[in-house]
CSV table of C-alpha atoms in Angstrom, one decimal:
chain,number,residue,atom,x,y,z
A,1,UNK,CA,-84.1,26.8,100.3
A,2,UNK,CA,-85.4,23.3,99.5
A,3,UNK,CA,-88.9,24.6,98.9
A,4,UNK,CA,-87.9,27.8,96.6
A,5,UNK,CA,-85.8,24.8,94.8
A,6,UNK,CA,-88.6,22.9,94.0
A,7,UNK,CA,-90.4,25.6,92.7
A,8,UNK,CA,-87.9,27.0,90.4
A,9,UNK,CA,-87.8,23.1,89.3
A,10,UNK,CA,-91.6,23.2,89.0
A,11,UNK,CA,-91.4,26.4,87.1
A,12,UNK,CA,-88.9,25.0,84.5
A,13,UNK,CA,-90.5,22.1,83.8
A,14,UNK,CA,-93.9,23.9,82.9
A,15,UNK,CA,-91.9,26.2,80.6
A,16,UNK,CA,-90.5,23.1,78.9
A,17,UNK,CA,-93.8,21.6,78.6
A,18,UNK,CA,-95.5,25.1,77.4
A,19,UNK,CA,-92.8,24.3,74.2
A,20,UNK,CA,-94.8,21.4,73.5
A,21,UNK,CA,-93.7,18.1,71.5
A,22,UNK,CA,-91.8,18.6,68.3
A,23,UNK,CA,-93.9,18.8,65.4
A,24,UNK,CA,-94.3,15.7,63.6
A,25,UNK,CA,-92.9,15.6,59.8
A,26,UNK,CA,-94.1,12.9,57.2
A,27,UNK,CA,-90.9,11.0,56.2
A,28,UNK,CA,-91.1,12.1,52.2
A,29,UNK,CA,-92.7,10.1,50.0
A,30,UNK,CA,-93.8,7.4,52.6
A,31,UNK,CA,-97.7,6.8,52.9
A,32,UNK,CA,-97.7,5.0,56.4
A,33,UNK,CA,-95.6,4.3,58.7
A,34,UNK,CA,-95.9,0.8,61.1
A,35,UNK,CA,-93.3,0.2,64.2
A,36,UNK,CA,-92.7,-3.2,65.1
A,37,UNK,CA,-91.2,-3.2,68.9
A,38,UNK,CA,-90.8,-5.7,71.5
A,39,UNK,CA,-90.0,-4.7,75.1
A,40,UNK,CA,-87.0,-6.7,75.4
A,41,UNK,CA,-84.6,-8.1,72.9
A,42,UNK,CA,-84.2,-11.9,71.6
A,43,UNK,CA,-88.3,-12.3,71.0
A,44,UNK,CA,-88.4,-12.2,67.6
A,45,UNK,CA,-89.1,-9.0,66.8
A,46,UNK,CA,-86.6,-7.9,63.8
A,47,UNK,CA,-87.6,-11.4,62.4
A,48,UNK,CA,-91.3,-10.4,62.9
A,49,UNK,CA,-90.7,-7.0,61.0
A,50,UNK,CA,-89.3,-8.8,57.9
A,51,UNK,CA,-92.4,-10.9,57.6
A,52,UNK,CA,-94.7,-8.1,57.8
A,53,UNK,CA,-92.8,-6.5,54.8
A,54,UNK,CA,-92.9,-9.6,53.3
A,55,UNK,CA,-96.1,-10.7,53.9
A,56,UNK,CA,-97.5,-6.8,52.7
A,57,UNK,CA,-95.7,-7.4,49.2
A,58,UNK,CA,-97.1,-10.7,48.7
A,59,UNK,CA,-101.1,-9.6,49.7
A,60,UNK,CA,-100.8,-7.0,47.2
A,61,UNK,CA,-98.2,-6.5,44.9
A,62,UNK,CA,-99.4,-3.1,44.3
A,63,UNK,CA,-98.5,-2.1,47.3
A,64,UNK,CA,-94.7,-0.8,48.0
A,65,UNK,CA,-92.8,-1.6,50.9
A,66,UNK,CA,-89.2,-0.5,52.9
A,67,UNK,CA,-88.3,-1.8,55.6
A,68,UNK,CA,-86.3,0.6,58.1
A,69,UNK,CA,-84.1,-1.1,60.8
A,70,UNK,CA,-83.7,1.7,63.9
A,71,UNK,CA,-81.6,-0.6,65.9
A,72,UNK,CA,-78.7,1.3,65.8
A,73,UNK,CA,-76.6,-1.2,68.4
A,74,UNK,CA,-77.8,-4.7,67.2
A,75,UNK,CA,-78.9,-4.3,63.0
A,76,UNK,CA,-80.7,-7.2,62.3
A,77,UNK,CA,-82.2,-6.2,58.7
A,78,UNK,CA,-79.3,-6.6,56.7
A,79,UNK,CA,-78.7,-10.4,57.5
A,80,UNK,CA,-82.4,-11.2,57.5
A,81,UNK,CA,-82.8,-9.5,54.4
A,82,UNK,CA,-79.6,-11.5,52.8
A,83,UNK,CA,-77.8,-8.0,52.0
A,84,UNK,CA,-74.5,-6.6,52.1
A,85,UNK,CA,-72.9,-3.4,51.2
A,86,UNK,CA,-72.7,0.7,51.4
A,87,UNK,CA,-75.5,2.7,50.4
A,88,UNK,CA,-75.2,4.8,47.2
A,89,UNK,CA,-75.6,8.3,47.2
A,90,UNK,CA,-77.9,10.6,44.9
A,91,UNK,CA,-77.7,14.0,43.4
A,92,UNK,CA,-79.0,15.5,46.3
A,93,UNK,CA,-76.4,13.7,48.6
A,94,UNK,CA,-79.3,11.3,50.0
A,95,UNK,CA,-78.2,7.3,50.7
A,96,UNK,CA,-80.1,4.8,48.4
A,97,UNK,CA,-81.1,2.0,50.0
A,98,UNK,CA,-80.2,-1.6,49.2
A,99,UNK,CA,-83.1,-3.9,47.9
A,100,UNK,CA,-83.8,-7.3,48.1
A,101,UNK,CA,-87.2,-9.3,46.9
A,102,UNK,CA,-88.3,-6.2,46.0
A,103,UNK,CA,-88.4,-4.4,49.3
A,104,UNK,CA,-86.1,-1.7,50.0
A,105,UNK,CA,-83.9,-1.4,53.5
A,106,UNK,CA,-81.8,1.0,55.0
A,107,UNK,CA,-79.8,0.1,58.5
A,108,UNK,CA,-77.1,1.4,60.2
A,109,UNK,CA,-75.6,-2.6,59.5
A,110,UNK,CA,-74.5,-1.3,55.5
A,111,UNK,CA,-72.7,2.0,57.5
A,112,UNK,CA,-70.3,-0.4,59.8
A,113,UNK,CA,-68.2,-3.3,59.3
A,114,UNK,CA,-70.2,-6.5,60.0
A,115,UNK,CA,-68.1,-7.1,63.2
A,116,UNK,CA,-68.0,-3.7,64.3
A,117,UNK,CA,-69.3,-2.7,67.7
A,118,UNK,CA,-71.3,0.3,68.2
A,119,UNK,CA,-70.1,2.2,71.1
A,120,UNK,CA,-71.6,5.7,71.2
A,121,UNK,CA,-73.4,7.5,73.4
A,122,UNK,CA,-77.4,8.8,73.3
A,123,UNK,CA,-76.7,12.2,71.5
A,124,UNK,CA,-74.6,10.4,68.1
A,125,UNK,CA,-77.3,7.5,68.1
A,126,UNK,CA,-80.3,10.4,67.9
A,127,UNK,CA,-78.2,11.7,65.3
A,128,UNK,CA,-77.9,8.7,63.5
A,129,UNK,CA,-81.6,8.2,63.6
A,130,UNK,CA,-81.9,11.8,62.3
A,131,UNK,CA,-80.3,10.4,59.5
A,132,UNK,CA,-82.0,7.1,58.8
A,133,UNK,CA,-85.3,9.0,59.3
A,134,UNK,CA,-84.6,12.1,56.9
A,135,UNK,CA,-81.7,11.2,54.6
A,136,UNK,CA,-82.7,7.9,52.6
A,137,UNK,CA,-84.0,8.1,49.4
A,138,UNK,CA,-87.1,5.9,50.0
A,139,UNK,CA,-88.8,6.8,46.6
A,140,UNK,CA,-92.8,6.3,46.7
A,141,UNK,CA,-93.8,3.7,49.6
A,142,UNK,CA,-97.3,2.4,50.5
A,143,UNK,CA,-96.0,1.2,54.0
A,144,UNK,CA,-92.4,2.0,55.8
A,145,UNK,CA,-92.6,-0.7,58.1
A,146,UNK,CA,-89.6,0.7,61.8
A,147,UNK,CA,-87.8,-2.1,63.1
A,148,UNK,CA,-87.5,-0.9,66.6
A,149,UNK,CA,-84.8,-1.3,69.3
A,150,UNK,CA,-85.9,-3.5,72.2
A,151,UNK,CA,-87.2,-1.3,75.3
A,152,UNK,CA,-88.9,2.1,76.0
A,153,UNK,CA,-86.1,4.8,75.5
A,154,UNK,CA,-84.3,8.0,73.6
A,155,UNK,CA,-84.9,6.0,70.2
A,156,UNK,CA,-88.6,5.5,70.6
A,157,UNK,CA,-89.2,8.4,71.9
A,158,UNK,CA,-87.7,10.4,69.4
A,159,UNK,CA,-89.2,8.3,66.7
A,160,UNK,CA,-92.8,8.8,67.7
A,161,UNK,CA,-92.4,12.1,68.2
A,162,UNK,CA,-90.8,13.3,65.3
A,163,UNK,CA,-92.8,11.0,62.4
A,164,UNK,CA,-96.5,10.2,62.4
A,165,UNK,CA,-97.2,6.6,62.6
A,166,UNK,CA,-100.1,4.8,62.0
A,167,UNK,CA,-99.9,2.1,64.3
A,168,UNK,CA,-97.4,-0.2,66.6
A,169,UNK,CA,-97.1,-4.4,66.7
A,170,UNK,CA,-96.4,-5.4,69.5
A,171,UNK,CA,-94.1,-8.9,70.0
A,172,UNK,CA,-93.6,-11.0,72.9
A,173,UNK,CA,-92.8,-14.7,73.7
A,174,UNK,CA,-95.3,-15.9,76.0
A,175,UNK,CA,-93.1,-16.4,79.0
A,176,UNK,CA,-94.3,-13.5,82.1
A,177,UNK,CA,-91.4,-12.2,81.7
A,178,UNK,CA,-91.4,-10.9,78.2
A,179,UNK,CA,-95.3,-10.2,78.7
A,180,UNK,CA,-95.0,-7.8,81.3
A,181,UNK,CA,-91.8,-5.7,79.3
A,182,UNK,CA,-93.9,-6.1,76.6
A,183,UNK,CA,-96.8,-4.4,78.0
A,184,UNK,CA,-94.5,-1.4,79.4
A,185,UNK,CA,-94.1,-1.3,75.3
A,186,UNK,CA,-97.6,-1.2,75.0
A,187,UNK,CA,-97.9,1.6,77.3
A,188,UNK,CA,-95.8,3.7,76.2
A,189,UNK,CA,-96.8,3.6,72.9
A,190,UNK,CA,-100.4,4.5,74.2
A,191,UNK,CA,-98.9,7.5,76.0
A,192,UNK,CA,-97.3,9.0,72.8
A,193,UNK,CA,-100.9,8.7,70.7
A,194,UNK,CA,-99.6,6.3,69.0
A,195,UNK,CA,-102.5,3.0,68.1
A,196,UNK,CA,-101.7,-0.7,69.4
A,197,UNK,CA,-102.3,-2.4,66.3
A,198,UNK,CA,-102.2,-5.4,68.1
A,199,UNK,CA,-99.6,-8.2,69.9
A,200,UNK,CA,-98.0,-10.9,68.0
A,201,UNK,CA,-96.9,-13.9,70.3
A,202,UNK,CA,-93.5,-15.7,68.8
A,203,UNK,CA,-92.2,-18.9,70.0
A,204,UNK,CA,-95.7,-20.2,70.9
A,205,UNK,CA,-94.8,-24.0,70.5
A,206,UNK,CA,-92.2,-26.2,69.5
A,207,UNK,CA,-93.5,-28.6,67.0
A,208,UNK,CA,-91.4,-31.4,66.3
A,209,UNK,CA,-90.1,-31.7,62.5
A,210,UNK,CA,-90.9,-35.6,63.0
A,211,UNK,CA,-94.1,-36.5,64.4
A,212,UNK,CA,-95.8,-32.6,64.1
A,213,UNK,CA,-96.3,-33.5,68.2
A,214,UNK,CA,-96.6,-30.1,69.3
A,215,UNK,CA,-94.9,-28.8,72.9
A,216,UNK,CA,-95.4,-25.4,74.6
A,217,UNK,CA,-91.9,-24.6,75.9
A,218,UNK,CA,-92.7,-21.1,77.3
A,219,UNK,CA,-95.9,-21.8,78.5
A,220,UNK,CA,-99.0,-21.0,76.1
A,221,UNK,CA,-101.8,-17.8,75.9
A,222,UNK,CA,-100.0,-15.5,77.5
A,223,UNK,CA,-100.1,-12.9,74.3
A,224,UNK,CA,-104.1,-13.7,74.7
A,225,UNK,CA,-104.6,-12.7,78.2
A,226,UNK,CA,-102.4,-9.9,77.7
A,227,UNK,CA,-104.4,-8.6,74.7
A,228,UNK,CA,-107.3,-8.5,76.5
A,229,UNK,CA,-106.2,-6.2,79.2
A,230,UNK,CA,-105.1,-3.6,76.8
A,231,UNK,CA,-108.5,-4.5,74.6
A,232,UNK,CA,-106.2,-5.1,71.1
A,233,UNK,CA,-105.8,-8.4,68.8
A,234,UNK,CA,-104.0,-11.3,68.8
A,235,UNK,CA,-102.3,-10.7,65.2
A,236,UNK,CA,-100.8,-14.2,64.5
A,237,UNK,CA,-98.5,-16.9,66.7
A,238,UNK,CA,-95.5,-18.2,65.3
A,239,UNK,CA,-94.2,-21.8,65.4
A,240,UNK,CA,-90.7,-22.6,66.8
A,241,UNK,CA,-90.0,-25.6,64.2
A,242,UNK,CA,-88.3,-23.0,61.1
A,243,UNK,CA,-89.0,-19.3,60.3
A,244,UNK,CA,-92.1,-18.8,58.3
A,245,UNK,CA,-94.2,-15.9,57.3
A,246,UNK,CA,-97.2,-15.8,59.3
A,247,UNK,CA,-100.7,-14.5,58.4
A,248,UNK,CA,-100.9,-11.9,60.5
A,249,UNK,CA,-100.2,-9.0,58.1
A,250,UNK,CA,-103.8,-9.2,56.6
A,251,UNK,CA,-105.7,-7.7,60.3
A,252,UNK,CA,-103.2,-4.6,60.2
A,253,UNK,CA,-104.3,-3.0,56.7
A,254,UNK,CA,-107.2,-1.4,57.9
């Protein structure tokens, strides 16, 4: 009985394979899409995802540039981005996203109060990506840049299977910890097709406001060394003294 179970297991999951992977859609009038991720939360990486917007608008003001938060549980976007309020709706009953400095963002943040918890389960937070992903008026963008959740589940899954992307960042603090989760990221994004554009290392040193004597608090080179066991970049390393937008953006446009 155990054996003739593990075939009709075996069986299924080669129909479910035969399906194959949804077919990716191009979000509508978006050029490229760029995912910043981290493998764990509290690295840096919604800050990280601002600057890249940022720091796209400013190389070339040609260029145009959202910012998408998919965080559904911790929205970071709308206080980074220093905006508050509920999306507008169009003709064709899709929401507007708010702007600031010239960059458009949507985030589940403008659809909940501020203090609000989250509490749902998988199936209404896919949905709510759904949403995010299909139902924004985004207008013409150059570059949609996906602030991801922390970690390696539903939500990134979903995302890169369901929109073509042109590349992932990768950020991590340079304690082993955050490394080796951040690495799982890196995997995983491998796995999926989807290119490492490279790792960016937050947090690398303190440098004091005073004397500019610089400190490595959590430890120093570990984005390095971990960059060159997956064979991608070092994008940029961020100071711990104030937030600042970093130079990194320039080795992504390729």
């Amino acid at each position: 009985l155990v054996c003739a179970g593990e075939r009709t297991l075996q069986e299924r999951q080669r129909a479910h394979m035969a399906r194959g992977l949804p077919k990716q859609k191009p979000i509508a009038g978006v050029k490229e899409v760029i995912v910043v991720a981290s493998g764990k939360g509290g690295v840096g990486k919604s800050t990280t995802a601002v600057n890249l917007a940022l720091g796209l608008t400013a190389n070339d003001q040609s260029k145009q540039v959202g910012i998408l938060d998919a965080d559904v549980y911790g929205p970071s976007v709308p206080k980074l981005m220093n905006l508050r309020g509920n999306p507008e709706l169009t003709d064709n009953n899709l929401m507007r996203p708010l702007t600031n400095f010239g960059i458009p963002c949507m985030s589940m943040g403008f659809l909940v109060e501020d203090t609000a918890p989250i509490v749902w389960r998988g199936l209404m937070v896919m949905s709510a990506i759904e949403k995010l992903l299909r139902q924004v008026d985004w207008g013409l963008l150059d570059y949609l840049i996906v602030d991801m959740p922390p970690g390696t589940g539903d939500v990134q899954l979903s995302i890169t299977q369901n929109i073509p992307i042109a590349g992932a960042v990768i950020v991590s603090t340079p304690q082993d910890i955050a490394l080796l989760d951040a690495r799982r990221g890196a995997e995983m994004f491998r796995k999926v097709n989807v290119p490492v554009l490279g790792l960016v290392q937050n947090m690398s040193v303190f440098q004091c406001p005073q004397c500019n004597h610089q400190t490595h608090i959590f430890g120093s080179d570990g984005a390095r060394e971990l960059a060159r066991t997956l064979g991608v970049e070092v994008l940029g390393k961020t100071f711990s003294q104030k937030p600042y937008c970093s130079r990194f953006f320039n080795k992504i446009i390729y």
